[in-house]
CSV table of C-alpha atoms and ligand atoms in Angstrom, one decimal:
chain,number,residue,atom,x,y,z
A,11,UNK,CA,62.7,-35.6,-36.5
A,12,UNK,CA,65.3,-38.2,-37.2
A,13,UNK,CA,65.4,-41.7,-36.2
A,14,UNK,CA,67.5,-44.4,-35.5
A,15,UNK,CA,66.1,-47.5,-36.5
A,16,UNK,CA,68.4,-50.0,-35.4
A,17,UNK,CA,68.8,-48.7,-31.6
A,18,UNK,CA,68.2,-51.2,-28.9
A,19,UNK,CA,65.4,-52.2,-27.1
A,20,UNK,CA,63.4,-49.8,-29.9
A,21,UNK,CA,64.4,-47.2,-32.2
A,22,UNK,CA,65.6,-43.7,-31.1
A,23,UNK,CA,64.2,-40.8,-32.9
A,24,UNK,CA,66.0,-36.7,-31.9
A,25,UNK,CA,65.8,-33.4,-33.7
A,26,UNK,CA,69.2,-32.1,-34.3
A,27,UNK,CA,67.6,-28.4,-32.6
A,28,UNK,CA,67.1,-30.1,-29.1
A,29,UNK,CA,70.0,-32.8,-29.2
A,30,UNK,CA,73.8,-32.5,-28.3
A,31,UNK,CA,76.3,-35.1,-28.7
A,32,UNK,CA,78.5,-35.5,-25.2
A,33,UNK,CA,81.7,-36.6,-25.1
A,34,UNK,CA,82.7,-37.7,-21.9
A,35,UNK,CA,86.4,-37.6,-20.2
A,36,UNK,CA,88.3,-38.1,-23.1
A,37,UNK,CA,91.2,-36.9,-21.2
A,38,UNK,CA,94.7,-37.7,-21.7
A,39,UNK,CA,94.4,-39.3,-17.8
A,40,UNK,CA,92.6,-41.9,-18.6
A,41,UNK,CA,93.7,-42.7,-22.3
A,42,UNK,CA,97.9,-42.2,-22.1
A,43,UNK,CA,99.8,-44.2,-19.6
A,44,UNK,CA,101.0,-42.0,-16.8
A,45,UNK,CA,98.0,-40.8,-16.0
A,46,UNK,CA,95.1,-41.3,-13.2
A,47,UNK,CA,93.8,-44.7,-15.2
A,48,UNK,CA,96.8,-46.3,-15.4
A,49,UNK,CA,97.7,-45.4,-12.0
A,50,UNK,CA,94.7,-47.2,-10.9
A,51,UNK,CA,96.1,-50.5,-12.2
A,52,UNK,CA,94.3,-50.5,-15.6
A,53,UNK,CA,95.6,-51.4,-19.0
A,54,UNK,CA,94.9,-47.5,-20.7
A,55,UNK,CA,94.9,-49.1,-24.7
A,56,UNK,CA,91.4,-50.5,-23.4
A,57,UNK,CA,89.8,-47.6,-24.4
A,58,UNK,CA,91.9,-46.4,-27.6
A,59,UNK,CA,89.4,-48.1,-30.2
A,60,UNK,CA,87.0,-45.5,-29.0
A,61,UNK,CA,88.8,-42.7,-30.5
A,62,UNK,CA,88.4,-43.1,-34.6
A,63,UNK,CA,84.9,-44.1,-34.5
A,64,UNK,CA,84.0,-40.8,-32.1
A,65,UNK,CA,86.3,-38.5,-34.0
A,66,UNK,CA,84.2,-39.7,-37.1
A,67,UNK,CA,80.9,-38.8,-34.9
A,68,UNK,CA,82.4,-35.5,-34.2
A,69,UNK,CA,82.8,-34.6,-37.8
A,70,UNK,CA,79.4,-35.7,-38.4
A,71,UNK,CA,78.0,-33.8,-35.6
A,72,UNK,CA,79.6,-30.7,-36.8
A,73,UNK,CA,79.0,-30.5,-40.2
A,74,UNK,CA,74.9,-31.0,-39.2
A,75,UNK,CA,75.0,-28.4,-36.5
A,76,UNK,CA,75.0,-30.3,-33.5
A,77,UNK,CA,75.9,-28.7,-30.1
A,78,UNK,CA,78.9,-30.9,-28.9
A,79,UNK,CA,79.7,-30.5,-25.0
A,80,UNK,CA,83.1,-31.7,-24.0
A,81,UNK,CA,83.6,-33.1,-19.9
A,82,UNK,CA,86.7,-33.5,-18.3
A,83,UNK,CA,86.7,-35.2,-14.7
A,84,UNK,CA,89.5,-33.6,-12.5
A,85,UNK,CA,90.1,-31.1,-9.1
A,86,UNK,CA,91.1,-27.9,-8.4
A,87,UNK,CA,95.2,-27.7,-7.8
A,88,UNK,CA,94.2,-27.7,-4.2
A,89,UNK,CA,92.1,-30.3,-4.1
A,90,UNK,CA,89.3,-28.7,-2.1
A,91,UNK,CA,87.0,-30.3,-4.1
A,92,UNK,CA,88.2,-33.6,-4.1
A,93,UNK,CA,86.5,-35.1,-1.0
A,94,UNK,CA,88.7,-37.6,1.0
A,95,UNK,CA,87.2,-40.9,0.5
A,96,UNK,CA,87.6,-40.4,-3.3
A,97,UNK,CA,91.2,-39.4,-2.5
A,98,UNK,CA,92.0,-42.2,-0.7
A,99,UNK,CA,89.9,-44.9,-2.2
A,100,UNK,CA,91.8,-48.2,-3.6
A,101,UNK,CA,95.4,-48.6,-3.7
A,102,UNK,CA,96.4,-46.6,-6.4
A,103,UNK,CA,100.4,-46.7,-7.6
A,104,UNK,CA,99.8,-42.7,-7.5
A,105,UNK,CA,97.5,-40.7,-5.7
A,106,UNK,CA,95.0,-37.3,-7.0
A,107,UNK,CA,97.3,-34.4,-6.7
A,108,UNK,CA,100.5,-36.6,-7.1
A,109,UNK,CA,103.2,-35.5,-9.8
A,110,UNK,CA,103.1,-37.5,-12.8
A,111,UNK,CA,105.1,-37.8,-16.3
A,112,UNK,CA,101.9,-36.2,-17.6
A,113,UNK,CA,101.9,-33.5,-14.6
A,114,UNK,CA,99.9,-33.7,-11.4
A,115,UNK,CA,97.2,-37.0,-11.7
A,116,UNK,CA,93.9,-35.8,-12.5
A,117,UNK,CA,94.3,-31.5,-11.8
A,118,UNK,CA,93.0,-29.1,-13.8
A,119,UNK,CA,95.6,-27.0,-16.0
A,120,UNK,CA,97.7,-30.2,-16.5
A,121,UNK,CA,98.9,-31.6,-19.4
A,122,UNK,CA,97.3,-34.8,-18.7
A,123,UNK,CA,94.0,-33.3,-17.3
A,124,UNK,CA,93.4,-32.1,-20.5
A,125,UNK,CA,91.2,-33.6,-23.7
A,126,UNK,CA,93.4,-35.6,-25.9
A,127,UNK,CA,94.5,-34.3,-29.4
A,128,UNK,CA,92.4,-36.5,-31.5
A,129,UNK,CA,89.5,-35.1,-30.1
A,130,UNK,CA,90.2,-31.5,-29.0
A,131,UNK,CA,87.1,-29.5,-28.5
A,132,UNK,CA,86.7,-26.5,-31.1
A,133,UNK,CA,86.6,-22.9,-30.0
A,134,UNK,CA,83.0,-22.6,-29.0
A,135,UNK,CA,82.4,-25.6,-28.0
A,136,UNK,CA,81.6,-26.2,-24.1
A,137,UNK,CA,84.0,-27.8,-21.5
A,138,UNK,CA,82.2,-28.8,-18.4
A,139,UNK,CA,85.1,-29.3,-16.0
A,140,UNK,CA,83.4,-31.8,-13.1
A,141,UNK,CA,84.7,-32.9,-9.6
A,142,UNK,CA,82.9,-36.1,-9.8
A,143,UNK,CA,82.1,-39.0,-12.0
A,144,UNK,CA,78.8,-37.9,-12.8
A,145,UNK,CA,78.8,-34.7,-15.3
A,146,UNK,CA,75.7,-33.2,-13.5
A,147,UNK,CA,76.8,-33.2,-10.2
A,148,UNK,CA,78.5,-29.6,-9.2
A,149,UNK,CA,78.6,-28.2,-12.7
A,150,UNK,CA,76.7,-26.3,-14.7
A,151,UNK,CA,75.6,-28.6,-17.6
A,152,UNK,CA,72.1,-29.2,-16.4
A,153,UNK,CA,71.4,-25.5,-17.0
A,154,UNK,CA,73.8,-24.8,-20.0
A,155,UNK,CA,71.0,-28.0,-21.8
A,156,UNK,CA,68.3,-26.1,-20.7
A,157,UNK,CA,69.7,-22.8,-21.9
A,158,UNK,CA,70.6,-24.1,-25.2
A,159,UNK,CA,67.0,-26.4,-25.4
A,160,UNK,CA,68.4,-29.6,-25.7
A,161,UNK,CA,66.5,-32.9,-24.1
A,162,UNK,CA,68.4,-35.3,-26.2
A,163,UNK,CA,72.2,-36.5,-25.4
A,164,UNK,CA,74.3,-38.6,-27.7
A,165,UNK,CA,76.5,-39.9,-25.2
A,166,UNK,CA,80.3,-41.0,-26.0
A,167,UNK,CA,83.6,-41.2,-24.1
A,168,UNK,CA,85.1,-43.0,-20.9
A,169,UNK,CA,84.5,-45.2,-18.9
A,170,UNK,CA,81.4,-47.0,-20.0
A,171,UNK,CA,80.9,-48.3,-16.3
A,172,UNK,CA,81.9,-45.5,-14.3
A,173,UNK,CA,81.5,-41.8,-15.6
A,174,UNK,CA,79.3,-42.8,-19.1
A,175,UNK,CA,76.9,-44.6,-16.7
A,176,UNK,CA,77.3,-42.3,-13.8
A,177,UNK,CA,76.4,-39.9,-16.5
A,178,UNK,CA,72.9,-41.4,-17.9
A,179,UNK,CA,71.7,-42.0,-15.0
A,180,UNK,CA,71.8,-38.8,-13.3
A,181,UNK,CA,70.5,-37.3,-17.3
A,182,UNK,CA,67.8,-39.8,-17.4
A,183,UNK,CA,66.3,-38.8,-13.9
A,184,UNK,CA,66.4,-35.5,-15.2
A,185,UNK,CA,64.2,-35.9,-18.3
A,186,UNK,CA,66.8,-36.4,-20.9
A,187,UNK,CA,66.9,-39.1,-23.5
A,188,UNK,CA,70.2,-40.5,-23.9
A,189,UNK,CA,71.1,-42.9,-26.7
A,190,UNK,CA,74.6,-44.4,-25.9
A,191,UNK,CA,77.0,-45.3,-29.0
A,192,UNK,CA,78.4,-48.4,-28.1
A,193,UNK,CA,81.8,-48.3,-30.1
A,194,UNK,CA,82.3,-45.0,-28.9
A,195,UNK,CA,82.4,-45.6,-25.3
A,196,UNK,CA,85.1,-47.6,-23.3
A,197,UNK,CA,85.8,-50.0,-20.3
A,198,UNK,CA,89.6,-51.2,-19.4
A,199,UNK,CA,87.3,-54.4,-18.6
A,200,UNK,CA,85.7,-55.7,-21.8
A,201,UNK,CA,82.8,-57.8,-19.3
A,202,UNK,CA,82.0,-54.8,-18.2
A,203,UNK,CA,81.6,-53.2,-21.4
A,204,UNK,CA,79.2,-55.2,-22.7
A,205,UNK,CA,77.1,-55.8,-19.2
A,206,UNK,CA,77.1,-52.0,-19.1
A,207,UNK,CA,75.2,-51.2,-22.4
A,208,UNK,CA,73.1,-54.1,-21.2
A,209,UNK,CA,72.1,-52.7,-18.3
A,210,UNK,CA,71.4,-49.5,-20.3
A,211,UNK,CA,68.9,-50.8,-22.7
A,212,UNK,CA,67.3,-53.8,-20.5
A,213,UNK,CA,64.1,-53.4,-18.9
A,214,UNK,CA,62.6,-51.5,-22.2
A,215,UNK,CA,65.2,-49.1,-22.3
A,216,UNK,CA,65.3,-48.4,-18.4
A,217,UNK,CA,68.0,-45.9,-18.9
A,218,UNK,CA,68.3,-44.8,-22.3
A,219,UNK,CA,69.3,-46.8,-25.8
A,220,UNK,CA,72.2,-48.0,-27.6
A,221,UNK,CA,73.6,-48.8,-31.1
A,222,UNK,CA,76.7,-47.8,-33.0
A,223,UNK,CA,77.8,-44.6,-34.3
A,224,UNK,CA,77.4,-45.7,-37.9
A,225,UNK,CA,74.2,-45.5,-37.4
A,226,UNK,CA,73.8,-42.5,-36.1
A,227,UNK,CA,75.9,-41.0,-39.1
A,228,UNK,CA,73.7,-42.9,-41.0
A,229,UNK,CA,70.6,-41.2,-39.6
A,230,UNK,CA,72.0,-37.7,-39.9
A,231,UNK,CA,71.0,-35.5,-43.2
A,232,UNK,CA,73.4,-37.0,-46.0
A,233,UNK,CA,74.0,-33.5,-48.2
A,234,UNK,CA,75.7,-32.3,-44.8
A,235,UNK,CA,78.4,-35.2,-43.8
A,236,UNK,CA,81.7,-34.8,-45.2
A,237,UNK,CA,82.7,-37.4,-47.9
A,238,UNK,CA,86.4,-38.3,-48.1
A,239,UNK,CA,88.1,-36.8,-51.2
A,240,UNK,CA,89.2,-38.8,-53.5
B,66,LIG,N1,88.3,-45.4,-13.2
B,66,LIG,C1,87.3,-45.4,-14.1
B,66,LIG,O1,87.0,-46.3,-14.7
B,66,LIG,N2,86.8,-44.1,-14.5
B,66,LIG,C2,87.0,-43.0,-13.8
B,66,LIG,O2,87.6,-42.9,-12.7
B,66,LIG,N3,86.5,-41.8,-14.4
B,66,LIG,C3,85.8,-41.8,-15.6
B,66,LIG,O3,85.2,-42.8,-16.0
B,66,LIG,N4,85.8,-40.7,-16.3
């Protein structure tokens, strides 16, 4: 059992057998202008300091073994599964479906849809493609967990208010702990960055725990985590 001493309200302890680090919508929509974020008004470079601390938690994750599952929000080219309030909601500059300089905003098999470079998933690793902002609901990642034993998530990606927290909340009804790593998750609104981890660990850890990624690296067996070569 490892531990993670400095994770708020108390520290987290996981076994690396029955945990799996999640990275959440690190899509090229919501991270590179042109795409479904920055159609929605919002200033994409928000959420670009998220990327060297989780593609140092990736390395980390990997060389101990951890199972890494990759989500990507986005709808089928026909948008059946995109219901219409979500479609029409807000006043986008660009709709779901729409062309974009990335291809069509927020459809699977586009350019844009897709995980960005930085972080692209290894062969192996799972990609839970979801519908909605919540990675449980319509996919299979509650029973690919189960399958695979795994009651802890290490949870990373975008946004920290919308699919992160959509995200914990449906894993924390379902018996999972989830330890969020703050510098590794992004809002385009910096209030609601921090209110959001708040809200996470208030109330004695009501929905889970946060703390930074260092830490988590710090926590991990140190024979196994890549040094940089000299
Ligand atoms: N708009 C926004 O903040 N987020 C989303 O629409 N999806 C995710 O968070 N992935």
């Amino acid at each position: 059992m490892l531990t993670v001493a400095a994770a708020r309200p108390f520290p987290y302890s996981f076994d690396i057998a029955t945990t799996a680090l999640l990275v959440i919508d690190m899509q090229r929509d919501f991270l590179e202008p042109g795409g479904f974020g920055e159609s929605l008004g919002n200033d994409v470079g928000q959420l670009r300091r998220t990327i060297a601390p989780l593609a140092a938690l990736l390395a980390g994750a990997r060389a101990v073994g951890l199972t890494v599952v990759h989500t990507r929000e986005g709808h089928l080219p026909d948008l059946s599964d995109c219901p219409p309030a979500k479609l029409h909601r807000g006043a986008p500059s660009k709709r779901i479906g729409d062309p974009g300089p990335k291809g069509r905003i927020l459809v699977r098999g586009e350019y844009g849809h897709d995980i960005i470079d930085e972080l692209a998933p290894l062969p192996g690793e799972p990609v839970v493609d979801k519908p909605g902002k919540g990675a449980f609901y319509a996919t299979g990642l509650d029973a690919l967990l189960a399958q695979r034993g795994i009651r802890s998530l290490l949870v990373t990606g975008v946004t920290t208010e919308v699919c992160v927290h959509t995200t914990v909340r449906e894993a924390n009804d379902r018996g999972y702990e989830c330890l969020v790593l703050a510098d590794c998750v992004g809002s385009y609104f910096p209030e609601f960055q921090r209110v959001g981890l708040d809200m996470i660990a208030a109330q004695g850890g009501i929905l889970g725990w946060v703390v930074d990624s260092t830490e988590v690296l710090a926590a991990l067996p140190s024979a196994t985590v890549s040094q940089p070569s000299s």
